[in-house]
Amino acid sequence: MRISYNFNFVESRILMTSKIQQLINDISRKQSDLQKRSLALNVEKDQLAVELSQLKSENQALKDQMESHLAQIADLKNELATEKIQVVEKTVVSTKRNDEEIDELVKEIEFCINQLKNNG
């Protein structure tokens, strides 16, 4: 009986040792999987950080370009307003000159008509 008890005890210990070893192996495998996953996530995080940095740089470049274009638009609007004023001024001056020329022509025609009346 003692031998049977010892045999059962030994068999039970071997079985428990086997289960413990299996648990240890499972835990080791899970730890290894988690480490691999952690490394993969760190690589992905680093890649995303690089991409974010590039996108921030591109965003800033676009903002700078937009500000430059807005400044150019403002300059062009000012130039356009100045050109419009000059066109209006030239039109007014031209109209005044035309009026003066017409007045001169009318005076000359009247003078000629008077000369014809007096001579005829």
mmCIF file of C-alpha atoms in Angstrom:
data_model
loop_
_atom_site.group_PDB
_atom_site.id
_atom_site.type_symbol
_atom_site.label_atom_id
_atom_site.label_comp_id
_atom_site.label_asym_id
_atom_site.label_seq_id
_atom_site.Cartn_x
_atom_site.Cartn_y
_atom_site.Cartn_z
ATOM 1 C CA MET A 1 0.000 0.000 0.000
ATOM 2 C CA ARG A 2 2.801 2.312 0.817
ATOM 3 C CA ILE A 3 4.298 1.701 -2.588
ATOM 4 C CA SER A 4 0.971 2.406 -4.197
ATOM 5 C CA TYR A 5 0.620 5.599 -2.161
ATOM 6 C CA ASN A 6 4.163 6.671 -3.091
ATOM 7 C CA PHE A 7 3.489 5.806 -6.694
ATOM 8 C CA ASN A 8 0.294 7.835 -6.694
ATOM 9 C CA PHE A 9 2.049 10.638 -4.930
ATOM 10 C CA VAL A 10 4.896 10.606 -7.446
ATOM 11 C CA GLU A 11 2.483 10.331 -10.326
ATOM 12 C CA SER A 12 0.445 13.185 -8.909
ATOM 13 C CA ARG A 13 3.605 15.297 -8.460
ATOM 14 C CA ILE A 14 4.682 14.561 -12.032
ATOM 15 C CA LEU A 15 1.236 15.481 -13.292
ATOM 16 C CA MET A 16 1.279 18.723 -11.257
ATOM 17 C CA THR A 17 4.792 19.513 -12.419
ATOM 18 C CA SER A 18 3.655 18.947 -15.989
ATOM 19 C CA LYS A 19 0.655 21.259 -15.504
ATOM 20 C CA ILE A 20 2.839 23.878 -13.850
ATOM 21 C CA GLN A 21 5.327 23.613 -16.687
ATOM 22 C CA GLN A 22 2.494 23.973 -19.200
ATOM 23 C CA LEU A 23 1.265 27.073 -17.366
ATOM 24 C CA ILE A 24 4.784 28.467 -17.292
ATOM 25 C CA ASN A 25 5.109 27.806 -21.026
ATOM 26 C CA ASP A 26 1.737 29.488 -21.702
ATOM 27 C CA ILE A 27 2.737 32.498 -19.621
ATOM 28 C CA SER A 28 6.110 32.690 -21.374
ATOM 29 C CA ARG A 29 4.423 32.504 -24.780
ATOM 30 C CA LYS A 30 1.942 35.211 -23.787
ATOM 31 C CA GLN A 31 4.779 37.360 -22.440
ATOM 32 C CA SER A 32 6.694 36.899 -25.694
ATOM 33 C CA ASP A 33 3.581 37.766 -27.729
ATOM 34 C CA LEU A 34 2.999 40.863 -25.604
ATOM 35 C CA GLN A 35 6.624 41.944 -26.019
ATOM 36 C CA LYS A 36 6.366 41.520 -29.797
ATOM 37 C CA ARG A 37 3.105 43.472 -29.819
ATOM 38 C CA SER A 38 4.646 46.158 -27.653
ATOM 39 C CA LEU A 39 7.615 46.469 -30.024
ATOM 40 C CA ALA A 40 5.285 46.628 -33.026
ATOM 41 C CA LEU A 41 3.213 49.337 -31.333
ATOM 42 C CA ASN A 42 6.355 51.308 -30.505
ATOM 43 C CA VAL A 43 7.467 51.111 -34.138
ATOM 44 C CA GLU A 44 4.008 52.217 -35.270
ATOM 45 C CA LYS A 45 4.037 55.041 -32.712
ATOM 46 C CA ASP A 46 7.422 56.224 -34.001
ATOM 47 C CA GLN A 47 6.192 56.098 -37.602
ATOM 48 C CA LEU A 48 3.075 58.058 -36.672
ATOM 49 C CA ALA A 49 5.206 60.628 -34.844
ATOM 50 C CA VAL A 50 7.329 61.103 -37.974
ATOM 51 C CA GLU A 51 4.209 61.367 -40.131
ATOM 52 C CA LEU A 52 2.670 63.868 -37.714
ATOM 53 C CA SER A 53 5.831 65.955 -37.820
ATOM 54 C CA GLN A 54 5.793 65.930 -41.631
ATOM 55 C CA LEU A 55 2.111 66.875 -41.699
ATOM 56 C CA LYS A 56 2.737 69.729 -39.276
ATOM 57 C CA SER A 57 5.542 70.991 -41.513
ATOM 58 C CA GLU A 58 3.337 70.747 -44.602
ATOM 59 C CA ASN A 59 0.514 72.479 -42.740
ATOM 60 C CA GLN A 60 2.827 75.333 -41.719
ATOM 61 C CA ALA A 61 4.123 75.654 -45.280
ATOM 62 C CA LEU A 62 0.549 75.857 -46.561
ATOM 63 C CA LYS A 63 -0.318 78.463 -43.924
ATOM 64 C CA ASP A 64 2.738 80.509 -44.937
ATOM 65 C CA GLN A 65 1.785 80.188 -48.596
ATOM 66 C CA MET A 66 -1.778 81.239 -47.816
ATOM 67 C CA GLU A 67 -0.561 84.309 -45.899
ATOM 68 C CA SER A 68 1.684 85.202 -48.829
ATOM 69 C CA HIS A 69 -1.222 84.853 -51.254
ATOM 70 C CA LEU A 70 -3.472 86.939 -49.010
ATOM 71 C CA ALA A 71 -0.809 89.655 -48.921
ATOM 72 C CA GLN A 72 -0.533 89.523 -52.721
ATOM 73 C CA ILE A 73 -4.319 89.780 -53.019
ATOM 74 C CA ALA A 74 -4.342 92.809 -50.729
ATOM 75 C CA ASP A 75 -1.569 94.430 -52.799
ATOM 76 C CA LEU A 76 -3.444 93.710 -56.034
ATOM 77 C CA LYS A 77 -6.648 95.162 -54.590
ATOM 78 C CA ASN A 78 -4.756 98.325 -53.622
ATOM 79 C CA GLU A 79 -3.235 98.534 -57.105
ATOM 80 C CA LEU A 80 -6.659 98.050 -58.668
ATOM 81 C CA ALA A 81 -8.171 100.780 -56.511
ATOM 82 C CA THR A 82 -5.315 103.121 -57.460
ATOM 83 C CA GLU A 83 -5.760 102.286 -61.159
ATOM 84 C CA LYS A 84 -9.502 102.932 -60.922
ATOM 85 C CA ILE A 85 -8.853 106.333 -59.357
ATOM 86 C CA GLN A 86 -6.348 107.170 -62.090
ATOM 87 C CA VAL A 87 -8.782 106.111 -64.813
ATOM 88 C CA VAL A 88 -11.511 108.287 -63.301
ATOM 89 C CA GLU A 89 -9.111 111.219 -62.989
ATOM 90 C CA LYS A 90 -7.929 110.788 -66.586
ATOM 91 C CA THR A 91 -11.530 110.575 -67.762
ATOM 92 C CA VAL A 92 -12.409 113.769 -65.913
ATOM 93 C CA VAL A 93 -9.332 115.539 -67.292
ATOM 94 C CA SER A 94 -10.064 114.202 -70.777
ATOM 95 C CA THR A 95 -13.678 115.305 -70.555
ATOM 96 C CA LYS A 96 -12.629 118.773 -69.411
ATOM 97 C CA ARG A 97 -10.109 118.957 -72.256
ATOM 98 C CA ASN A 98 -12.754 117.816 -74.738
ATOM 99 C CA ASP A 99 -15.160 120.425 -73.394
ATOM 100 C CA GLU A 100 -12.470 123.089 -73.723
ATOM 101 C CA GLU A 101 -11.644 121.962 -77.274
ATOM 102 C CA ILE A 102 -15.329 122.002 -78.212
ATOM 103 C CA ASP A 103 -15.674 125.493 -76.731
ATOM 104 C CA GLU A 104 -12.674 126.619 -78.790
ATOM 105 C CA LEU A 105 -14.122 125.090 -81.965
ATOM 106 C CA VAL A 106 -17.493 126.725 -81.320
ATOM 107 C CA LYS A 107 -15.762 130.085 -80.853
ATOM 108 C CA GLU A 108 -13.834 129.616 -84.081
ATOM 109 C CA ILE A 109 -17.000 128.642 -85.971
ATOM 110 C CA GLU A 110 -18.840 131.652 -84.536
ATOM 111 C CA PHE A 111 -15.919 133.855 -85.502
ATOM 112 C CA CYS A 112 -15.955 132.451 -89.034
ATOM 113 C CA ILE A 113 -19.740 132.908 -89.313
ATOM 114 C CA ASN A 114 -19.387 136.520 -88.133
ATOM 115 C CA GLN A 115 -16.602 137.076 -90.625
ATOM 116 C CA LEU A 116 -18.779 135.689 -93.413
ATOM 117 C CA LYS A 117 -21.707 137.866 -92.340
ATOM 118 C CA ASN A 118 -19.504 140.958 -92.229
ATOM 119 C CA ASN A 119 -17.863 140.227 -95.583
ATOM 120 C CA GLY A 120 -20.923 139.178 -97.413
#
